[in-house]
mmCIF file of C-alpha atoms in Angstrom:
data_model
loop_
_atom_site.group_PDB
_atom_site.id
_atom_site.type_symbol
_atom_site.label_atom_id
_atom_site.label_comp_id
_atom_site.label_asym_id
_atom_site.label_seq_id
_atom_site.Cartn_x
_atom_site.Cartn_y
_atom_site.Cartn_z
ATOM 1 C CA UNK A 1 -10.298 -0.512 16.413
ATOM 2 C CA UNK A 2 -7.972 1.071 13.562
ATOM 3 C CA UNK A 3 -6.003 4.112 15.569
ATOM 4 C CA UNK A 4 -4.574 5.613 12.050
ATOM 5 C CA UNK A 5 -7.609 7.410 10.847
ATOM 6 C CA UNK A 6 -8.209 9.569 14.632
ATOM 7 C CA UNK A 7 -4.281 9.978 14.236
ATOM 8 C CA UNK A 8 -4.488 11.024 10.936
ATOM 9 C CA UNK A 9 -7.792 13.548 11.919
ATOM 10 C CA UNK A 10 -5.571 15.087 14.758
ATOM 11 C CA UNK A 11 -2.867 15.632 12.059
ATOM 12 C CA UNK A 12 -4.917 17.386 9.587
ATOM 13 C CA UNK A 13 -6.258 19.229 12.428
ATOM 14 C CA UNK A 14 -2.833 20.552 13.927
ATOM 15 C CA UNK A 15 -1.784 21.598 10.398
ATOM 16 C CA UNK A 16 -5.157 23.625 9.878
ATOM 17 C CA UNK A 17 -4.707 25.168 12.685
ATOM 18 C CA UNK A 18 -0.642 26.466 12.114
ATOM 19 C CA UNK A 19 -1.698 27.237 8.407
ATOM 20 C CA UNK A 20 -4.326 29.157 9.375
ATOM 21 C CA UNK A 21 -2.438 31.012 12.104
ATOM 22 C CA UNK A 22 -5.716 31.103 14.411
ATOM 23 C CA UNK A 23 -3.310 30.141 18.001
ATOM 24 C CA UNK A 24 -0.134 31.994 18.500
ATOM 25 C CA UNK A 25 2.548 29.574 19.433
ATOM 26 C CA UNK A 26 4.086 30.259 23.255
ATOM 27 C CA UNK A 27 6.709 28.848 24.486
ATOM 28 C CA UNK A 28 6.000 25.962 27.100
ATOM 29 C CA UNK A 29 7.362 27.017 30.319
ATOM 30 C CA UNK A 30 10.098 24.005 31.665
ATOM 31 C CA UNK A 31 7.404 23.057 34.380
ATOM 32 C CA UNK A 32 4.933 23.044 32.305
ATOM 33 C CA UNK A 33 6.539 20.429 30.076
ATOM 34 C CA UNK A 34 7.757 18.434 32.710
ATOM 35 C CA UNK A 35 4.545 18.144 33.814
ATOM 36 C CA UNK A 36 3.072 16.770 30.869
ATOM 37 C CA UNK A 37 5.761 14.552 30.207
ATOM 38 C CA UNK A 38 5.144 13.190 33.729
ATOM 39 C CA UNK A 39 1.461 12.535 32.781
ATOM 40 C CA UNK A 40 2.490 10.859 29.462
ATOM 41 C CA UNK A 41 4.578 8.756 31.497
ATOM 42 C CA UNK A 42 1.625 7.913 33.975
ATOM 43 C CA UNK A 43 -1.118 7.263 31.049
ATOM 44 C CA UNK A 44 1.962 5.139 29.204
ATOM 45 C CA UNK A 45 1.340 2.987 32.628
ATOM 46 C CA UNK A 46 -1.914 2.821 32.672
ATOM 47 C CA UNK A 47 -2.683 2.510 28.466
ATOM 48 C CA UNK A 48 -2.268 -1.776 28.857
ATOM 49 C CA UNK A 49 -5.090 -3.963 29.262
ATOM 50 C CA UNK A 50 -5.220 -7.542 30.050
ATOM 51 C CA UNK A 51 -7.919 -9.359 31.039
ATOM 52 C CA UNK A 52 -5.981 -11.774 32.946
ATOM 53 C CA UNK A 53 -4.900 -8.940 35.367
ATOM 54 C CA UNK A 54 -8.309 -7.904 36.278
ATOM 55 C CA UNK A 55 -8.687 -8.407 39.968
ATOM 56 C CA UNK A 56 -10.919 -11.058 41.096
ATOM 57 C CA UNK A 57 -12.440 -10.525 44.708
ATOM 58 C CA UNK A 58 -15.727 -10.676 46.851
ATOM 59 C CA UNK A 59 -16.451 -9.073 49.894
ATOM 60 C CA UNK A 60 -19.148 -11.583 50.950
ATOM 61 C CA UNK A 61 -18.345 -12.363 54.510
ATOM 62 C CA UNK A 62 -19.974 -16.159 54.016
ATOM 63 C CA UNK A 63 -19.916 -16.857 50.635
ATOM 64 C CA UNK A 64 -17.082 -14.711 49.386
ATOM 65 C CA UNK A 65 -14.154 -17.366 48.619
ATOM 66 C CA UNK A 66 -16.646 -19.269 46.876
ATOM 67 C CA UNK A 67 -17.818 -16.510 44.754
ATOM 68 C CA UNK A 68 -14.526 -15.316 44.476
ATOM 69 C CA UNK A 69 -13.609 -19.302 43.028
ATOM 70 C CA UNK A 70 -16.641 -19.243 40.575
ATOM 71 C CA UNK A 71 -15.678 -15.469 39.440
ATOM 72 C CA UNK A 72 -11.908 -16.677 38.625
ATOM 73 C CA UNK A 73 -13.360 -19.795 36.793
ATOM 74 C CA UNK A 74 -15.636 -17.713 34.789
ATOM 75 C CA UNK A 75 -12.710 -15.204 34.045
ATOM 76 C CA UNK A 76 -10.312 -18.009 32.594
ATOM 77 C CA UNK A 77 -12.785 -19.594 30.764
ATOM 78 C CA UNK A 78 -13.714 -16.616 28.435
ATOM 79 C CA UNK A 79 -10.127 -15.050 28.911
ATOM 80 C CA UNK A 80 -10.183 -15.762 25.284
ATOM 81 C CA UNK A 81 -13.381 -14.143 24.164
ATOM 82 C CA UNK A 82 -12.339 -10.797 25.754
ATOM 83 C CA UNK A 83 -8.649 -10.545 25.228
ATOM 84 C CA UNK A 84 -8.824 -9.404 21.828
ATOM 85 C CA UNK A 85 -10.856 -6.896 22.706
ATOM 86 C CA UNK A 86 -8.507 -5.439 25.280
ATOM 87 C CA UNK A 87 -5.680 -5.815 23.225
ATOM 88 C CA UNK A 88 -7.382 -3.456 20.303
ATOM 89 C CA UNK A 89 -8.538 -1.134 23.344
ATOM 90 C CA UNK A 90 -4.596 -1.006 24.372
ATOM 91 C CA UNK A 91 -3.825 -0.740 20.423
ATOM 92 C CA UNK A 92 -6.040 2.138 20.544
ATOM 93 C CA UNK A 93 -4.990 3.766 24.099
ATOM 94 C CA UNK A 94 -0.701 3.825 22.243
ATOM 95 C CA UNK A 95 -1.967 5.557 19.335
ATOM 96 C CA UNK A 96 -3.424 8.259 20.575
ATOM 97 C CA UNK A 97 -0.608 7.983 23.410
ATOM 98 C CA UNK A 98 1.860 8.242 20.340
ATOM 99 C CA UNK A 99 0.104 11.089 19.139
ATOM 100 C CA UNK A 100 0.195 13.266 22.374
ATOM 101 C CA UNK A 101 4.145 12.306 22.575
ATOM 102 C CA UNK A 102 4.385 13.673 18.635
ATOM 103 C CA UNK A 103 2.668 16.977 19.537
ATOM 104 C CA UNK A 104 4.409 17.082 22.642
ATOM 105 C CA UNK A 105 7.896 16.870 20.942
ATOM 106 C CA UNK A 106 7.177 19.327 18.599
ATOM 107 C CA UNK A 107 5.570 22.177 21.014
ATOM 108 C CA UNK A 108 9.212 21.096 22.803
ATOM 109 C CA UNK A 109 11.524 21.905 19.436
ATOM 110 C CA UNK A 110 8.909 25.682 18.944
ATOM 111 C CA UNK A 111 10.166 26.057 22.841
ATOM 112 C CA UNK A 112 13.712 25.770 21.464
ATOM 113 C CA UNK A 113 13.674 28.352 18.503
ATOM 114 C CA UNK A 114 10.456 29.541 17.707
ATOM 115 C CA UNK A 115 11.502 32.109 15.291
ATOM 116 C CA UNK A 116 11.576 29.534 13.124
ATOM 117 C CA UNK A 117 8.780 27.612 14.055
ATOM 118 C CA UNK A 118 6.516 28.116 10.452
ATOM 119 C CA UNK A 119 9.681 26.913 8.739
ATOM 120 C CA UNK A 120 10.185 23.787 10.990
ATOM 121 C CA UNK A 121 6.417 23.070 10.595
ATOM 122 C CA UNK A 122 6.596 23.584 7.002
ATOM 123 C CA UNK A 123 9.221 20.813 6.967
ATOM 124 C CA UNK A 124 7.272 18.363 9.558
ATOM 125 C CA UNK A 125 3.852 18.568 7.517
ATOM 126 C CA UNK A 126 5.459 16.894 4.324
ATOM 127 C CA UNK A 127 5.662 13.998 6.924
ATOM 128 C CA UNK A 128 2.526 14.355 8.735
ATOM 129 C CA UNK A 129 0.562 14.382 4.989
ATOM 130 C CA UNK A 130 2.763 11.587 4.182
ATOM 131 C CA UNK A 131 3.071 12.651 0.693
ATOM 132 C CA UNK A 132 6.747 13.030 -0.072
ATOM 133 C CA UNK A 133 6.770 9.522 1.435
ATOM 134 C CA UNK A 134 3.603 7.821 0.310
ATOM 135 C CA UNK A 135 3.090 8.659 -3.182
ATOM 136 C CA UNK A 136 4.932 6.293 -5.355
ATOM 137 C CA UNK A 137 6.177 9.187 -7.758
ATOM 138 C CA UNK A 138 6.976 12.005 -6.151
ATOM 139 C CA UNK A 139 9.447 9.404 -3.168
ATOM 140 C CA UNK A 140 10.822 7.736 -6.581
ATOM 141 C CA UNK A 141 12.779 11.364 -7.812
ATOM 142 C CA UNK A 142 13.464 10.908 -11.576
ATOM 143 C CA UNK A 143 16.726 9.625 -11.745
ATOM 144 C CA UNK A 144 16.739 7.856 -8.536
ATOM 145 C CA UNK A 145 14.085 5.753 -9.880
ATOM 146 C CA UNK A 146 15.036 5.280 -13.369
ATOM 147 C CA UNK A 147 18.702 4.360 -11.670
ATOM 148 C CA UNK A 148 17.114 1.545 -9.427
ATOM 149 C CA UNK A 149 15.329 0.583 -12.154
ATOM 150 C CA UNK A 150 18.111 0.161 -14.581
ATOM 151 C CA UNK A 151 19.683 -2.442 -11.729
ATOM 152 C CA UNK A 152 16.696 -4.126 -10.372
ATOM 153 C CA UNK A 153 13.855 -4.496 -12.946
ATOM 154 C CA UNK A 154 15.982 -6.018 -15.854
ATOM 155 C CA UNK A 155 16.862 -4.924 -18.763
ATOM 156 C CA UNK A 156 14.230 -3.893 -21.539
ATOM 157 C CA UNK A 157 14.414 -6.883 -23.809
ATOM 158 C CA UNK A 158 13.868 -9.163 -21.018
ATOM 159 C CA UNK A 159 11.186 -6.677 -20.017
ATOM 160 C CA UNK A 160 9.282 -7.262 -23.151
ATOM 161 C CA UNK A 161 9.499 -10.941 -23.726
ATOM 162 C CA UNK A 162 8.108 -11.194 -20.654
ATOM 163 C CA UNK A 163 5.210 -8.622 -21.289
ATOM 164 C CA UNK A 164 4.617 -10.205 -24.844
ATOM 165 C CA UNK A 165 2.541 -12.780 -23.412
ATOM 166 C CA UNK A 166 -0.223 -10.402 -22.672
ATOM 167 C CA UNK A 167 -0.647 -8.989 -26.720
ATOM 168 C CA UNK A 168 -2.906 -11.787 -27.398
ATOM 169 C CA UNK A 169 -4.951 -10.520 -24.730
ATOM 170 C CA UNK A 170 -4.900 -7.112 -26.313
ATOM 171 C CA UNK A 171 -5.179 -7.751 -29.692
ATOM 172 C CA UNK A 172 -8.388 -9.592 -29.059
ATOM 173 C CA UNK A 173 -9.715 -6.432 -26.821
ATOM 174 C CA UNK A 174 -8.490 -4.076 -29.701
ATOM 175 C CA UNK A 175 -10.302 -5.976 -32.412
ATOM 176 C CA UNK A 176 -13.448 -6.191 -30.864
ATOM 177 C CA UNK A 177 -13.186 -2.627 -29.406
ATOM 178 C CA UNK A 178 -11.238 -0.338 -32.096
ATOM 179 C CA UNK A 179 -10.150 1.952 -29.041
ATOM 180 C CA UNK A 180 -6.732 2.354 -27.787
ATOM 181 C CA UNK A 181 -4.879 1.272 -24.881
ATOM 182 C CA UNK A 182 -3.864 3.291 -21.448
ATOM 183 C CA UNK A 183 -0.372 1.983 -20.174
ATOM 184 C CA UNK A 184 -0.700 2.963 -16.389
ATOM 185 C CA UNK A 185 3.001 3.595 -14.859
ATOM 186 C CA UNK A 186 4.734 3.047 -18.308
ATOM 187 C CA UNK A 187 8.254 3.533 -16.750
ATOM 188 C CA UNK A 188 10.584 2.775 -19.590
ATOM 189 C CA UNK A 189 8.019 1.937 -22.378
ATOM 190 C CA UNK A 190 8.452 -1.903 -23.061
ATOM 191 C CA UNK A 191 4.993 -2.249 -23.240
ATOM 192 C CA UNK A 192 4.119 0.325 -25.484
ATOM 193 C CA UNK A 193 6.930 -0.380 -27.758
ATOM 194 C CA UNK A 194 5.440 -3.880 -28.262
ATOM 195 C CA UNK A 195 1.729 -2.164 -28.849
ATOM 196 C CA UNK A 196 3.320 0.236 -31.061
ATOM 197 C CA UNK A 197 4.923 -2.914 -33.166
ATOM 198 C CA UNK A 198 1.712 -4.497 -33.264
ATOM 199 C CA UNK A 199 -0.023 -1.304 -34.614
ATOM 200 C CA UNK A 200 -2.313 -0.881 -31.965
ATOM 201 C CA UNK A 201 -2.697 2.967 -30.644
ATOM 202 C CA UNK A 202 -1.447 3.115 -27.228
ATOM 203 C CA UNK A 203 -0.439 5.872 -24.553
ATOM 204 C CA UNK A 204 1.542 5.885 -21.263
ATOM 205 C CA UNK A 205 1.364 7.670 -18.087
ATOM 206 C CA UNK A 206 3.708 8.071 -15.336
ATOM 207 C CA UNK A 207 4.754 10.251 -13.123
ATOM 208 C CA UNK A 208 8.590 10.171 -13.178
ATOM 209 C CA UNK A 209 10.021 12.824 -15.249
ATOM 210 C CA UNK A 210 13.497 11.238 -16.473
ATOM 211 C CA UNK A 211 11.267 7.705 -17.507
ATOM 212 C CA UNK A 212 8.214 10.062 -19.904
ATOM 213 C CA UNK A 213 11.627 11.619 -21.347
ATOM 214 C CA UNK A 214 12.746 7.713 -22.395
ATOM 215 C CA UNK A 215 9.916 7.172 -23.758
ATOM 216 C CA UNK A 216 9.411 10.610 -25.326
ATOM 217 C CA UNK A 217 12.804 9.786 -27.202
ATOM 218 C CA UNK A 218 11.420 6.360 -28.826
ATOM 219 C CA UNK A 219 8.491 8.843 -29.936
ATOM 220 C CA UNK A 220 6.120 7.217 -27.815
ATOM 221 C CA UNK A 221 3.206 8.963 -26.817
ATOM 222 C CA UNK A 222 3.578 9.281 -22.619
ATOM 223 C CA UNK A 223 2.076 11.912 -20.284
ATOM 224 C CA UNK A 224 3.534 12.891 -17.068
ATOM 225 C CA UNK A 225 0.432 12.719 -14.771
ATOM 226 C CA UNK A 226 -1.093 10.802 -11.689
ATOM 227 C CA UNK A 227 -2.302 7.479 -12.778
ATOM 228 C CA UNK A 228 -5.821 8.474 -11.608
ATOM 229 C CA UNK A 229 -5.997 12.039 -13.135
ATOM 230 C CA UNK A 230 -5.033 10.347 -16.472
ATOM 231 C CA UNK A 231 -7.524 7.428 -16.533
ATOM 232 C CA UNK A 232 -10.106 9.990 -15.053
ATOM 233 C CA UNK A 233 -9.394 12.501 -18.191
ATOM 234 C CA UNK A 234 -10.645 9.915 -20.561
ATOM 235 C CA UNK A 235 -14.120 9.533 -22.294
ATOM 236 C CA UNK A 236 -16.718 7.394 -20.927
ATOM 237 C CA UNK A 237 -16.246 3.823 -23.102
ATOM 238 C CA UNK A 238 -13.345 5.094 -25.273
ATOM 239 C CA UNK A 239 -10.418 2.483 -24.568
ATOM 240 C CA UNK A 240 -9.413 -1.218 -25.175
ATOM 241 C CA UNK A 241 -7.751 -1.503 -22.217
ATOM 242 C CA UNK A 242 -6.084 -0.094 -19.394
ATOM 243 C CA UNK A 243 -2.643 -2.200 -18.373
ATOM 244 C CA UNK A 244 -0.773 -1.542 -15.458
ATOM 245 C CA UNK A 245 2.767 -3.292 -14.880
ATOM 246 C CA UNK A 246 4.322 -3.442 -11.373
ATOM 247 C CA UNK A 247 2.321 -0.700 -10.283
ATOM 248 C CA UNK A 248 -0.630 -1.769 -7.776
ATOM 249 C CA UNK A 249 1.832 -2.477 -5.185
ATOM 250 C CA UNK A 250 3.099 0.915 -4.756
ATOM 251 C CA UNK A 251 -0.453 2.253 -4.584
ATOM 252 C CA UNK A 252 -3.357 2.440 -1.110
ATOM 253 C CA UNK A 253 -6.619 0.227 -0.891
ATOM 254 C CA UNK A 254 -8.341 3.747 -2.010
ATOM 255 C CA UNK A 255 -6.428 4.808 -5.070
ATOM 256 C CA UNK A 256 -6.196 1.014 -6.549
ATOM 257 C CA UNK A 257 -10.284 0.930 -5.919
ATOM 258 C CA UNK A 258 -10.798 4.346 -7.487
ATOM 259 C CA UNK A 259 -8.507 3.452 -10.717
ATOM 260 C CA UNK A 260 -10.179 0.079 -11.085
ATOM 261 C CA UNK A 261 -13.912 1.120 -10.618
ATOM 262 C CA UNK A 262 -13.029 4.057 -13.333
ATOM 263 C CA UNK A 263 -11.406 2.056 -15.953
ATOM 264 C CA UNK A 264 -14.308 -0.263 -15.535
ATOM 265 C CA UNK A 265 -16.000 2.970 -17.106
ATOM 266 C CA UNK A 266 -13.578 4.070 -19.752
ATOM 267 C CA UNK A 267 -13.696 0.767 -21.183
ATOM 268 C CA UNK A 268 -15.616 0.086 -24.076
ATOM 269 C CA UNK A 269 -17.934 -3.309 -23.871
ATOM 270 C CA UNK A 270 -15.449 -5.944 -24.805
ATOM 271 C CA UNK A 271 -12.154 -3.781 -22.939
ATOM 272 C CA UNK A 272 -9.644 -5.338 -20.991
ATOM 273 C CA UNK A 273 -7.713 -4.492 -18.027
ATOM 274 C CA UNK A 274 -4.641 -5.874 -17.157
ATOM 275 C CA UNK A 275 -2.904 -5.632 -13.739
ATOM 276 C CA UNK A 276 0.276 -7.201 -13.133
ATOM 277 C CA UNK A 277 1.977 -7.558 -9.342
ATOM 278 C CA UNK A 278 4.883 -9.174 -7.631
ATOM 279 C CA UNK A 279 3.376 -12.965 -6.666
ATOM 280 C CA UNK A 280 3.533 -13.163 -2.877
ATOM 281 C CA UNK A 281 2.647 -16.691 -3.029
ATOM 282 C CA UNK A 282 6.333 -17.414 -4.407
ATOM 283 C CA UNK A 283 8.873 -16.614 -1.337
ATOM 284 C CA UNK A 284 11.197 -15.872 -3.897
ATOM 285 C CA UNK A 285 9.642 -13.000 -5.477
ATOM 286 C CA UNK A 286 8.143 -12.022 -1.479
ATOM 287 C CA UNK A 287 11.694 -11.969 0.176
ATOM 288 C CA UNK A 288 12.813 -9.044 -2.436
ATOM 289 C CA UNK A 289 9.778 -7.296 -2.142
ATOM 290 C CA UNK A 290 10.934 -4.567 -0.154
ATOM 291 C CA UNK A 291 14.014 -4.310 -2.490
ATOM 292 C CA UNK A 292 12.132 -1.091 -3.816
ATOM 293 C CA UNK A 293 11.492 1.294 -1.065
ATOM 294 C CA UNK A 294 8.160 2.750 -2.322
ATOM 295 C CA UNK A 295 6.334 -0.928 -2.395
ATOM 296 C CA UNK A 296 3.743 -0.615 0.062
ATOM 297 C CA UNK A 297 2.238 -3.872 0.706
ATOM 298 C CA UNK A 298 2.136 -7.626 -1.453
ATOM 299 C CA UNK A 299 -1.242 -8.176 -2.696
ATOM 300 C CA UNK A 300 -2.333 -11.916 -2.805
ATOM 301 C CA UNK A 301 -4.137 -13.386 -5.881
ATOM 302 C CA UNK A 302 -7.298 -14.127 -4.735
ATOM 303 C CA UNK A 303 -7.157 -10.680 -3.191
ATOM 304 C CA UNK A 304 -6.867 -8.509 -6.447
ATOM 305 C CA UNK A 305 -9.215 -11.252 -8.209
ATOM 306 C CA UNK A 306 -11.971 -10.540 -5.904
ATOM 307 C CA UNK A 307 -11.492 -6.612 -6.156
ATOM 308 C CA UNK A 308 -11.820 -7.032 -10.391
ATOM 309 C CA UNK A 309 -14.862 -9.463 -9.605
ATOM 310 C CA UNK A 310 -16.381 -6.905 -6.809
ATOM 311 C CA UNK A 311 -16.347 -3.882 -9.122
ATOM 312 C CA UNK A 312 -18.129 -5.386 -11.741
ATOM 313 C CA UNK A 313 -15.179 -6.960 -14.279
ATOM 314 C CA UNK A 314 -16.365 -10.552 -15.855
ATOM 315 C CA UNK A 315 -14.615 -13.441 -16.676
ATOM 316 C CA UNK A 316 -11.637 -12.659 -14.375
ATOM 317 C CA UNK A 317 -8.566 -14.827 -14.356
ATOM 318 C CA UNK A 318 -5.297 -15.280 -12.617
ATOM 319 C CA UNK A 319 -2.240 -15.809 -15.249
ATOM 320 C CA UNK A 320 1.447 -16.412 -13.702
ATOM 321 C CA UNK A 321 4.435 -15.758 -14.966
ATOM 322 C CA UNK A 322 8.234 -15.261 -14.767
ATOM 323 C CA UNK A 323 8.724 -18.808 -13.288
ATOM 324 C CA UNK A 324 12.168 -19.230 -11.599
ATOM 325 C CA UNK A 325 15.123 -20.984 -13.318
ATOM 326 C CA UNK A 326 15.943 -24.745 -12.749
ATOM 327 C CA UNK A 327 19.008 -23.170 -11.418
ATOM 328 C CA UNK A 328 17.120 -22.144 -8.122
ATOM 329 C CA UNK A 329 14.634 -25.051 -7.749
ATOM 330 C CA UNK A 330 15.246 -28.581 -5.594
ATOM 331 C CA UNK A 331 15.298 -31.283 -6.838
ATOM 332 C CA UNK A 332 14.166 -34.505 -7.511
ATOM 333 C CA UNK A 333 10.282 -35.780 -8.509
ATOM 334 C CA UNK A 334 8.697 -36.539 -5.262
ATOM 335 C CA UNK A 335 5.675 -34.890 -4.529
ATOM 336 C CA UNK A 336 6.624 -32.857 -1.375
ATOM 337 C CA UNK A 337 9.580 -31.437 -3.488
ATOM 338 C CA UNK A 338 7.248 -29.897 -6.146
ATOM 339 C CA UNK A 339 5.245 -28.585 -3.506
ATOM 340 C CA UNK A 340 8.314 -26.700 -2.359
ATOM 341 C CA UNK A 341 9.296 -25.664 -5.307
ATOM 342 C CA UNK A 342 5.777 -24.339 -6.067
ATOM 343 C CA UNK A 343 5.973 -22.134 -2.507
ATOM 344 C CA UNK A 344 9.618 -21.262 -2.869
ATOM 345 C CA UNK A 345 10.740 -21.094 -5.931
ATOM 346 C CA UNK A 346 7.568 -20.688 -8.272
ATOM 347 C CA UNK A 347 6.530 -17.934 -10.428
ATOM 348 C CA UNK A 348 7.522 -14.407 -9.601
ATOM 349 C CA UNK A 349 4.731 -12.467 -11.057
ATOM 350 C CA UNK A 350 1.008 -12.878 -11.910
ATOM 351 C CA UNK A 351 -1.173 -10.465 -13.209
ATOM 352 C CA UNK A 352 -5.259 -10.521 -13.286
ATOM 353 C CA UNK A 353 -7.404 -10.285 -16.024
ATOM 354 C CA UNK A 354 -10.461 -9.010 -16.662
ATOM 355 C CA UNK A 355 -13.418 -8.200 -19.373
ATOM 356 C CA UNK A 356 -16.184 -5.456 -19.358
ATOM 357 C CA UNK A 357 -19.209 -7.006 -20.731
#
């Protein structure tokens, strides 16, 4: 039982309800808070469930410690059938638990200065929507971004030597197709620069103001729009393919399946899409994954294969790339080592491929 989409109901709900101005906020009195603090405290206490607590008695004058033996038997035997269940009912009982703290807090700070209680809200709701923390773009400001970037991501040559080995890919989609290509999250334009070289009509989107200006300069064509908007905006079976590098990790379950099911439409028979991710499967690459602060989750392989294969792409494949250097690897030849070295210290990045048919 998933507690974030009740939490995030009673969010939307709260902020309805301030924007809307339909309750005039009045101060708590101090026993009035106290009070419900005191029965937070008391349903805090009583929100933990364990099966293995749950008290075991019969009041059978004759038969009662036998009963009682059978009942405790019965109990330990499918402690493990029910616990789970108690722990998502517990899971469940902190959420909302949490919630009733949050609101409680806040109707605590309007207590405190509620002259400037639409400001403070104003301030909060950014939060409770989650977007100036959630979206990739708008948490990534400009030159923040391009400055990480510039430090983490390498530099542009080594960028594009290691995008290169996808224009084979393209070129093949591009000949068959005659469309162009949509560069999802084209940050500093490596990948366009190499379409461009290869005379293949190309255009970038991203969101990040300082990185479409890069690219602008290099007189590459790149829009600064959501990734979804953008591959929404095209005509029905009018690209090659749709690439995105380093990009599905920053995004939710529902925006990657609403930008993969629609590209599966604005490809022409014959398109491509390419989507390239950090390789969880290499430690490595796993243990800086959170080196970029708008990463949301690692995505496995098989994961991102299946979603390609679920929508309705054909032909999918797994390609890996930007293997470590010897440098980092154990070694020796024994078989165990290469197993290591395939966990630890394997390739950093794969992408997954797939055709519309």
């Amino acid at each position: 039982m998933d507690g974030q989409p009740i939490e995030e109901a009673i969010k939307k709900d709260v902020e309805e309800i301030f924007n809307s101005k339909k309750i005039l906020c009045k101060p708590l009195s101090i026993n009035l808070s106290h009070e419900i603090r005191q029965d937070l405290d008391y349903l805090s206490y009583l929100a933990n469930l364990n099966a293995g607590k749950a008290p075991v008695i019969s009041h059978r004058p004759v038969f009662g410690k036998l009963i009682t033996y059978v009942k405790k038997f019965i109990a330990k035997a499918t402690f493990w059938i029910y616990q789970p269940l108690f722990e998502q009912i517990s899971n469940f009982n902190y959420t909302v638990i949490n919630i009733l703290n949050k609101l409680t807090a806040y109707l605590d700070m309007n207590d405190k200065d509620q002259l400037h209680a639409g400001h403070i809200f104003e301030e909060k709701s950014e939060v409770v929507n989650d977007k100036s923390v959630d979206n990739f773009e708008r948490a990534s400001i400009g030159w923040f971004y391009h400055a990480f970037e510039q430090k983490f991501r390498g530099s542009e040559e080594l960028i594009k030597n290691r995008q290169s080995i996808y224009i084979d890919y393209i070129r093949k989609a591009f000949k068959f197709t005659g469309g162009k290509v949509l560069d999802i999250g084209s940050g500093r334009g490596e990948f366009l620069e190499l379409l461009r070289d290869e005379g293949i009509p190309a255009i970038g989107v991203d969101l990040n103001e300082v990185m479409v200006r890069q690219c602008r300069d290099k007189g590459l064509i790149v829009e600064q729009r959501d990734a979804y908007d953008s591959i929404a905006a095209q005509d029905d079976q009018s690209l090659a393919a749709v690439t995105a590098f380093q990009v599905i990790e920053h995004l939710n379950p529902g925006e990657m399946w609403k930008i993969i099911s629609t590209a599966l439409v604005k490809l022409r028979p014959g398109g491509l899409i390419i989507l390239e991710t950090v390789n969880p499967e290499c430690l490595f690459a796993l243990s800086n994954f959170y080196l970029d602060l708008t990463h949301r989750k690692p995505i496995p392989p098989s994961t991102l294969k299946f979603l390609l294969e679920f929508v309705g792409f054909k032909n999918v494949e797994v390609r890996f790339s930007s293997l470590l250097p010897e440098k980092y690897r154990l070694k020796g030849n024994d078989s165990n080592i290469k197993k290591l070295n395939e966990i630890l210290f394997g390739w950093r990045d794969y992408a997954v491929l797939g055709w519309r048919r």
